[in-house]
Short mmCIF file of C-alpha atoms in Angstrom, two decimals:
data_model
loop_
_atom_site.label_atom_id
_atom_site.label_comp_id
_atom_site.label_asym_id
_atom_site.label_seq_id
_atom_site.Cartn_x
_atom_site.Cartn_y
_atom_site.Cartn_z
CA MET A 1392 -0.15 -0.19 0.47
CA GLU A 1393 1.46 3.19 -0.86
CA THR A 1394 2.07 5.75 1.55
CA ASN A 1395 0.56 10.11 0.33
CA HIS A 1396 3.56 12.24 1.28
CA SER A 1397 1.73 15.19 0.04
CA LEU A 1398 1.94 17.81 2.75
CA ALA A 1399 -1.70 19.01 4.35
CA PRO A 1400 -1.55 23.21 3.91
CA VAL A 1401 -0.47 24.55 7.10
CA LYS A 1402 -3.39 26.56 8.82
CA VAL A 1403 -1.89 30.54 9.55
CA PRO A 1404 -3.29 32.37 12.10
CA PRO A 1405 -4.60 35.48 11.68
CA LYS A 1406 -3.37 38.82 12.26
CA VAL A 1407 -4.96 40.11 15.58
CA PRO A 1408 -4.14 43.62 16.09
CA PRO A 1409 -1.37 44.56 19.33
CA LYS A 1410 -3.62 45.65 22.34
CA LEU A 1411 -3.96 49.07 22.22
CA HIS A 1412 -2.76 50.49 26.17
CA SER A 1413 -3.51 54.10 26.77
CA ARG A 1414 -2.51 56.52 29.93
CA VAL A 1415 -4.48 58.81 31.22
CA PHE A 1416 -2.69 62.32 31.40
CA THR A 1417 -4.30 64.83 32.93
CA VAL A 1418 -3.76 68.21 32.34
CA ARG A 1419 -2.35 70.12 35.80
CA GLY A 1420 -4.92 72.83 37.67
CA SER A 1421 -7.70 70.55 35.17
CA ASN A 1422 -10.31 68.01 35.52
CA ARG A 1423 -9.61 68.02 31.93
CA SER A 1424 -8.25 64.59 30.64
CA LEU A 1425 -7.04 62.85 27.63
CA SER A 1426 -5.84 59.56 27.01
CA VAL A 1427 -1.86 58.50 25.44
CA PRO A 1428 -1.99 55.01 23.15
CA THR A 1429 1.06 53.37 24.47
CA VAL A 1430 1.29 50.90 22.07
CA PRO A 1431 1.67 52.91 18.47
CA ASP A 1432 3.12 52.81 15.37
CA PRO A 1433 6.68 50.79 16.39
CA SER A 1434 7.99 53.78 14.85
CA ARG A 1435 7.21 56.54 16.53
CA THR A 1436 6.97 56.95 20.47
CA ALA A 1437 2.96 57.62 21.80
CA LEU A 1438 3.74 61.15 22.78
CA ALA A 1439 5.20 61.85 18.82
CA GLN A 1440 2.23 60.62 17.68
CA LEU A 1441 -0.56 62.04 20.56
CA ILE A 1442 1.53 65.02 19.98
CA ASP A 1443 1.25 64.87 15.81
CA LEU A 1444 -2.58 64.26 15.79
CA GLU A 1445 -3.37 67.40 18.42
CA ALA A 1446 -1.19 69.32 16.00
CA GLU A 1447 -3.23 67.76 12.84
CA MET A 1448 -6.60 68.48 14.61
CA ALA A 1449 -5.21 72.32 15.65
CA GLY A 1450 -4.02 73.10 11.89
CA ASP A 1451 -1.50 75.41 12.58
CA GLY A 1452 1.45 72.88 11.14
CA PHE A 1453 3.82 73.31 15.18
CA ASP A 1454 5.99 70.86 15.08
CA PHE A 1455 5.65 69.80 18.93
CA ALA A 1456 7.29 65.98 17.81
CA ALA A 1457 10.78 67.07 17.22
CA MET A 1458 10.39 67.39 21.00
CA VAL A 1459 11.04 63.45 21.28
CA LYS A 1460 12.58 61.21 19.44
CA LYS A 1461 11.26 58.99 16.61
CA GLU A 1462 13.15 55.52 17.16
CA ASP A 1463 12.87 55.86 21.22
CA PRO A 1464 10.86 52.85 22.07
CA PRO A 1465 6.70 54.24 24.18
CA TRP A 1466 7.71 52.98 27.60
CA LYS A 1467 11.12 55.14 27.24
CA VAL A 1468 8.48 58.27 26.96
CA TYR A 1469 7.68 57.90 30.09
CA ARG A 1470 10.14 56.22 31.88
CA ASN A 1471 13.65 58.71 31.22
CA GLU A 1472 11.69 61.39 28.76
CA PRO A 1473 13.06 64.59 29.46
CA SER A 1474 10.78 67.06 32.18
CA GLU A 1475 11.00 69.37 29.89
CA ASN A 1476 9.64 67.90 27.25
CA LEU A 1477 6.55 66.56 29.33
CA GLU A 1478 5.99 70.46 30.81
CA LYS A 1479 5.65 71.46 27.21
CA LEU A 1480 3.27 68.59 26.23
CA GLU A 1481 1.13 69.69 30.20
CA GLU A 1482 1.24 73.45 29.09
CA PHE A 1483 0.41 72.69 25.69
CA LEU A 1484 -2.66 69.83 26.92
CA ARG A 1485 -3.52 72.81 29.29
CA LEU A 1486 -4.26 75.51 26.85
CA LYS A 1487 -6.02 73.90 24.38
CA ALA A 1488 -8.03 72.70 27.11
CA GLU A 1489 -8.46 76.41 28.81
CA PRO A 1490 -7.77 79.32 27.72
CA VAL A 1491 -6.00 82.34 29.38
CA SER A 1492 -8.04 85.48 29.87
CA ILE A 1493 -7.72 89.09 31.85
CA TRP A 1494 -11.34 89.99 29.97
CA ASN A 1495 -13.68 87.97 27.91
CA GLU A 1496 -14.11 89.49 24.47
CA LYS A 1497 -17.33 91.91 25.03
CA GLN A 1498 -15.75 92.46 28.16
CA ALA A 1499 -12.79 93.53 25.83
CA ARG A 1500 -15.20 95.82 23.62
CA GLU A 1501 -16.85 97.47 26.86
CA LYS A 1502 -13.68 98.91 28.15
CA TYR A 1503 -11.76 99.61 24.31
CA SER A 1504 -14.23 102.05 23.58
CA LYS A 1505 -13.77 103.72 26.79
CA THR A 1506 -10.82 104.46 26.65
CA PRO A 1507 -10.01 108.00 25.12
CA ARG A 1508 -8.42 108.17 21.93
CA SER A 1509 -5.04 108.89 21.71
CA ARG A 1510 -3.24 108.97 17.82
CA GLU A 1511 -0.22 107.23 19.52
CA SER A 1512 -0.59 102.77 20.86
CA GLY A 1513 1.46 103.73 23.18
CA LEU A 1514 -0.41 106.22 25.52
CA MET A 1515 -3.82 103.40 24.30
CA GLY A 1516 -2.06 100.81 25.40
CA VAL A 1517 -1.36 102.75 29.27
CA TRP A 1518 -4.62 103.10 29.52
CA ASN A 1519 -5.80 100.14 29.02
CA VAL A 1520 -3.27 98.36 31.33
CA LEU A 1521 -4.37 100.44 34.40
CA MET A 1522 -8.30 99.63 33.58
CA ALA A 1523 -6.94 95.76 34.06
CA LEU A 1524 -4.97 96.43 36.63
CA GLY A 1525 -7.98 98.72 38.33
CA VAL A 1526 -6.86 102.38 37.94
CA THR A 1527 -8.02 105.92 37.64
CA PRO A 1528 -5.37 107.56 36.24
CA LYS A 1529 -4.84 110.54 37.13
CA ILE A 1530 -5.43 112.59 34.12
CA SER A 1531 -6.92 112.90 31.43
CA MET A 1532 -5.47 111.46 27.62
CA HIS A 1533 -4.58 114.90 26.28
CA ASP A 1534 -2.73 115.66 29.32
CA ALA A 1535 -1.12 112.66 28.66
CA GLU A 1536 0.44 114.15 25.32
CA MET A 1537 1.12 117.06 26.69
CA LEU A 1538 3.87 115.13 28.55
CA CYS A 1539 5.64 114.96 25.14
CA LEU A 1540 7.01 110.52 25.99
CA HIS A 1541 6.50 110.31 22.63
CA ARG A 1542 8.60 111.87 19.78
CA GLU A 1543 6.69 112.77 16.03
CA LYS A 1544 8.29 112.93 12.54
CA ASP A 1545 10.23 116.19 11.60
CA ASN A 1546 7.90 116.43 8.30
CA THR A 1547 9.63 119.62 7.10
CA SER A 1548 12.92 118.83 7.36
CA TYR A 1549 15.72 117.70 5.02
CA LEU A 1550 16.70 113.92 4.39
CA PRO A 1551 19.66 113.81 6.47
CA GLN A 1552 17.26 115.45 9.98
CA TYR A 1553 14.32 114.04 8.97
CA LEU A 1554 14.85 110.73 8.60
CA PHE A 1555 16.80 110.82 11.96
CA SER A 1556 13.07 111.63 12.86
CA CYS A 1557 11.76 108.70 11.39
CA SER A 1558 14.87 106.47 13.28
CA LYS A 1559 12.76 108.03 16.64
CA TYR A 1560 9.55 107.86 16.05
CA GLY A 1561 6.94 106.81 18.54
CA MET A 1562 6.65 105.72 22.20
CA THR A 1563 9.54 103.95 23.49
CA THR A 1564 9.48 101.26 26.13
CA ASP A 1565 10.97 103.93 28.39
CA GLY A 1566 8.22 106.44 27.77
CA ILE A 1567 5.49 103.63 27.95
CA LEU A 1568 7.47 102.97 31.16
CA LYS A 1569 7.18 106.60 32.59
CA ALA A 1570 3.29 107.00 31.15
CA VAL A 1571 2.44 104.17 34.24
CA GLU A 1572 4.38 105.65 36.65
CA THR A 1573 2.47 109.21 35.93
CA LEU A 1574 -1.25 108.04 34.99
CA SER A 1575 -1.41 105.73 37.64
CA ASN A 1576 0.88 108.15 39.90
CA GLY A 1577 3.07 104.94 40.81
CA ARG A 1578 1.32 102.45 42.18
CA VAL A 1579 1.86 100.44 38.53
CA VAL A 1580 4.89 99.40 37.79
CA GLY A 1581 5.95 97.74 34.59
CA ARG A 1582 9.00 95.61 33.31
CA PHE A 1583 10.08 94.60 29.99
CA PHE A 1584 11.42 91.73 28.34
CA GLU A 1585 13.42 92.00 24.81
CA PHE A 1586 12.25 89.35 22.72
CA TYR A 1587 15.04 90.18 19.65
CA PRO A 1588 17.00 87.58 18.70
CA PRO A 1589 14.64 85.32 19.06
CA ARG A 1590 14.25 83.66 22.85
CA ARG A 1591 13.83 79.74 23.30
CA VAL A 1592 10.50 80.15 24.61
CA ASP A 1593 6.38 79.72 23.68
CA ILE A 1594 5.09 83.21 23.71
CA ARG A 1595 1.62 81.49 23.99
CA TYR A 1596 2.62 79.59 27.45
CA TRP A 1597 5.33 82.48 28.85
CA LEU A 1598 2.20 85.25 28.30
CA ALA A 1599 -0.56 82.21 29.68
CA GLY A 1600 1.85 82.15 32.77
CA TRP A 1601 2.46 85.70 34.41
CA MET A 1602 -1.78 86.01 33.59
CA ARG A 1603 -2.60 83.86 35.78
CA ARG A 1604 -1.04 84.96 38.44
CA GLY A 1605 -2.84 88.87 37.72
CA VAL A 1606 -0.04 90.19 35.96
CA VAL A 1607 -0.76 91.84 32.85
CA PRO A 1608 1.12 92.28 29.24
CA MET A 1609 2.14 94.56 26.49
CA ALA A 1610 3.47 93.62 23.40
CA THR A 1611 5.46 96.18 21.06
CA LEU A 1612 5.03 94.70 17.65
CA ASN A 1613 6.97 95.21 13.88
CA TYR A 1614 3.71 95.79 11.56
CA GLN A 1615 6.73 96.48 8.23
CA LYS A 1616 7.96 92.23 9.33
CA GLN A 1617 6.34 90.38 6.52
CA VAL A 1618 3.66 87.43 7.01
CA ARG A 1619 2.50 84.84 5.41
CA GLY A 1620 -1.55 84.87 5.12
CA VAL A 1621 -2.56 88.16 5.59
CA SER A 1622 -4.38 89.67 2.27
CA ASP A 1623 -4.20 93.22 0.68
CA GLU A 1624 -7.33 94.31 2.05
CA GLU A 1625 -6.13 93.30 5.47
CA GLN A 1626 -2.93 94.52 5.40
CA ALA A 1627 -4.10 98.13 4.39
CA HIS A 1628 -6.40 97.99 8.39
CA LEU A 1629 -2.87 97.29 10.16
CA PRO A 1630 -1.14 99.19 11.18
CA PRO A 1631 1.67 101.59 9.53
CA ASP A 1632 4.94 100.14 11.55
CA TRP A 1633 5.40 99.63 15.10
CA HIS A 1634 2.08 99.40 17.39
CA HIS A 1635 2.39 98.58 21.01
CA HIS A 1636 -1.18 96.39 22.15
CA MET A 1637 -2.07 95.31 25.12
CA VAL A 1638 -3.02 90.79 25.67
CA TYR A 1639 -6.04 91.20 27.31
CA GLY A 1640 -6.22 87.00 26.87
CA VAL A 1641 -4.48 84.21 24.89
CA ASN A 1642 -4.89 81.04 23.56
CA TYR A 1643 -3.78 77.85 21.72
CA GLU A 1644 -5.06 79.21 18.36
CA GLY A 1645 -3.81 82.78 19.00
CA VAL A 1646 -3.42 85.75 20.77
CA ASN A 1647 -6.17 88.75 21.76
CA ILE A 1648 -5.16 91.60 21.62
CA THR A 1649 -6.48 95.37 22.13
CA ASN A 1650 -5.49 98.35 19.87
CA PRO A 1651 -8.59 97.33 18.03
CA ILE A 1652 -9.63 94.23 19.92
CA SER A 1653 -8.62 91.44 17.41
CA THR A 1654 -6.77 87.77 17.68
CA MET A 1655 -3.40 87.52 16.17
CA LYS A 1656 -2.58 84.84 15.53
CA VAL A 1657 0.46 82.88 17.05
CA ASP A 1658 2.81 82.85 14.25
CA HIS A 1659 2.21 86.12 13.06
CA PHE A 1660 2.66 87.65 16.27
CA LYS A 1661 5.56 85.99 17.10
CA THR A 1662 7.22 87.52 13.95
CA ARG A 1663 5.96 90.68 14.50
CA LEU A 1664 7.78 90.84 18.24
CA GLU A 1665 10.91 88.80 17.22
CA SER A 1666 12.13 92.01 14.87
CA GLU A 1667 15.45 94.33 14.55
CA SER A 1668 15.33 97.44 16.08
CA VAL A 1669 13.93 99.08 11.99
CA ILE A 1670 12.16 101.28 10.31
CA LEU A 1671 11.31 101.57 6.30
CA VAL A 1672 11.10 104.81 4.91
CA PRO A 1673 9.64 104.42 1.58
CA ARG A 1674 10.91 105.37 -1.52
CA GLY A 1675 9.06 108.28 -2.16
CA GLU A 1676 9.38 109.68 1.55
CA VAL A 1677 12.87 109.63 0.54
CA LEU A 1678 13.04 111.02 -3.15
CA VAL A 1679 10.48 114.38 -2.28
CA ARG A 1680 13.65 115.41 0.02
CA LEU A 1681 16.42 114.67 -1.99
CA GLY A 1682 18.57 116.82 -3.64
CA GLU A 1683 21.80 117.60 -5.22
CA SER A 1684 22.62 120.43 -1.84
CA HIS A 1685 21.08 118.38 0.47
CA ASP A 1686 24.40 116.97 2.86
CA LEU A 1687 24.95 113.39 3.52
CA GLU A 1688 27.98 113.80 5.46
CA PRO A 1689 25.18 113.54 9.20
CA ILE A 1690 24.21 110.38 8.76
CA ARG A 1691 27.36 108.92 6.68
CA GLY A 1692 29.57 110.03 10.30
CA THR A 1693 27.06 107.79 12.74
CA PRO A 1694 27.90 104.48 13.82
CA GLU A 1695 25.42 102.39 13.26
CA TRP A 1696 23.49 103.98 10.31
CA GLN A 1697 27.50 103.34 8.22
CA GLN A 1698 26.72 99.27 9.58
CA MET A 1699 23.69 99.43 7.47
CA ASN A 1700 23.91 101.18 4.85
CA VAL A 1701 21.84 104.08 5.22
CA VAL A 1702 23.52 106.61 2.77
CA GLY A 1703 24.59 103.44 0.26
CA GLN A 1704 20.41 102.81 -0.33
CA ILE A 1705 19.38 106.45 -0.10
CA GLU A 1706 22.33 106.49 -3.83
CA VAL A 1707 20.72 103.45 -4.94
CA ILE A 1708 16.98 104.26 -4.83
CA ALA A 1709 18.65 108.25 -6.35
CA ARG A 1710 20.40 106.26 -9.48
CA GLU A 1711 17.08 104.05 -9.70
CA GLU A 1712 14.94 106.98 -10.09
CA GLU A 1713 17.45 108.58 -12.97
CA ARG A 1714 17.17 105.56 -15.00
CA HIS A 1715 13.39 104.90 -14.38
CA LYS A 1716 12.90 108.54 -16.14
CA GLU A 1717 15.54 108.06 -19.25
CA LEU A 1718 14.26 104.73 -19.70
CA ARG A 1719 11.95 103.75 -18.40
CA ILE A 1720 13.51 100.81 -16.31
CA PRO A 1721 10.47 100.07 -13.52
CA PRO A 1722 12.63 100.73 -9.62
CA GLY A 1723 13.66 98.31 -7.24
CA MET A 1724 13.38 99.48 -4.77
CA LYS A 1725 10.69 100.11 -2.52
CA TYR A 1726 11.39 101.18 0.87
CA ILE A 1727 15.12 101.97 2.63
CA ALA A 1728 15.53 100.64 5.89
CA ILE A 1729 17.37 102.22 8.80
CA PRO A 1730 17.68 102.18 12.78
CA SER A 1731 14.54 102.79 15.16
CA CYS A 1732 14.86 102.60 18.63
CA MET A 1733 11.83 100.30 19.29
CA ILE A 1734 12.53 97.29 20.44
CA GLY A 1735 10.26 94.40 19.88
CA GLY A 1736 9.84 92.92 22.96
CA VAL A 1737 6.85 92.50 25.77
CA THR A 1738 6.29 94.87 29.09
CA LEU A 1739 4.52 93.02 32.54
CA PHE A 1740 2.43 95.83 34.18
CA ALA A 1741 1.40 95.00 38.14
CA LEU A 1742 0.79 96.62 41.03
CA ARG A 1743 3.79 98.17 43.67
CA ASP A 1744 4.70 95.94 46.72
CA THR A 1745 2.85 93.13 45.76
CA GLU A 1746 3.97 88.97 45.20
CA ASN A 1747 3.28 89.48 40.69
CA HIS A 1748 5.60 93.16 41.13
CA ARG A 1749 8.17 90.83 43.17
CA ALA A 1750 7.74 88.01 40.68
CA ILE A 1751 8.32 90.08 37.45
CA VAL A 1752 11.96 91.59 38.95
CA LYS A 1753 13.30 88.56 40.70
CA SER A 1754 12.53 86.65 36.96
CA GLU A 1755 15.36 85.84 34.47
CA GLU A 1756 15.90 87.21 30.97
CA VAL A 1757 14.25 85.16 28.33
CA PHE A 1758 16.72 82.77 26.96
CA LEU A 1759 17.84 83.86 24.25
CA LYS A 1760 17.36 80.74 20.74
CA LEU A 1761 20.73 79.10 19.86
#
């Protein structure tokens, strides 16, 4: 009897997906919690995938996944992850769950409608800060303008003097601090934190941390910094150069500001905040004051202006204008860049001799982004 040596087919058990476990992550100071998967894509950490999901849902492209190494096993996220990364995640989740605000939008609009109008954004910002801290200004807005804490452009002078006045135009941080002290009769104090060069901090969490304490921030932004996603129509309604805003709220998507009441995208706020001390002067304002008899030596003799080659920029505009008149060649330079007395950053305010005042004074400067 012959034996059948053919092999019976081997039954392959169906693939069973790995059992998913999760760790509940509770946001400190909040009643919210989030379930974190601990058996994710084997090539990615659980934390990295969670953060990718959160960033995708937020829709702003913020790369939180860079905080963790992709080759780490899932358990390493929780056992050996640097505390700084977990603190960032916790603050991220907390801010998404509970935005921080001094006023809600309705209150902000009511307060802003009661703010006396001024051409100087710094004075309006100071007024909003005092209102937020419950302090009544001791003088009127008109009298505050007479203190001459801000400088105007000298529109009647020749080019060098006009450019120097543009460089000093506006209300500096020192002027804002003096205005707050004067208008509050010394009851409110502040400290300025510079944000250029860029700092190693997420501005949302930094602002939120201070505002939770009851500190009131004022931001100094440069609107001449180019940002993406702003239409020409929207750009036409924005301030032309440096501007001061009190910050009355912050959430994951943006920063709520006064003067005017609006919400600015975080990346736009960050770009305008982290600005070098420069102001752009349109070519038309240069050409109308430029002539053969005008002496540019005062500009040549100023080291900072030499470093930016301001005279060279003026000469380029003059040559372009000649070619445009003779050969109809369109000019290329729309502006010249000159030094500015304005500095991008945030001024924090609190009532004098309070715990917040002491915290502001003792706080370290924000670390540079190396």
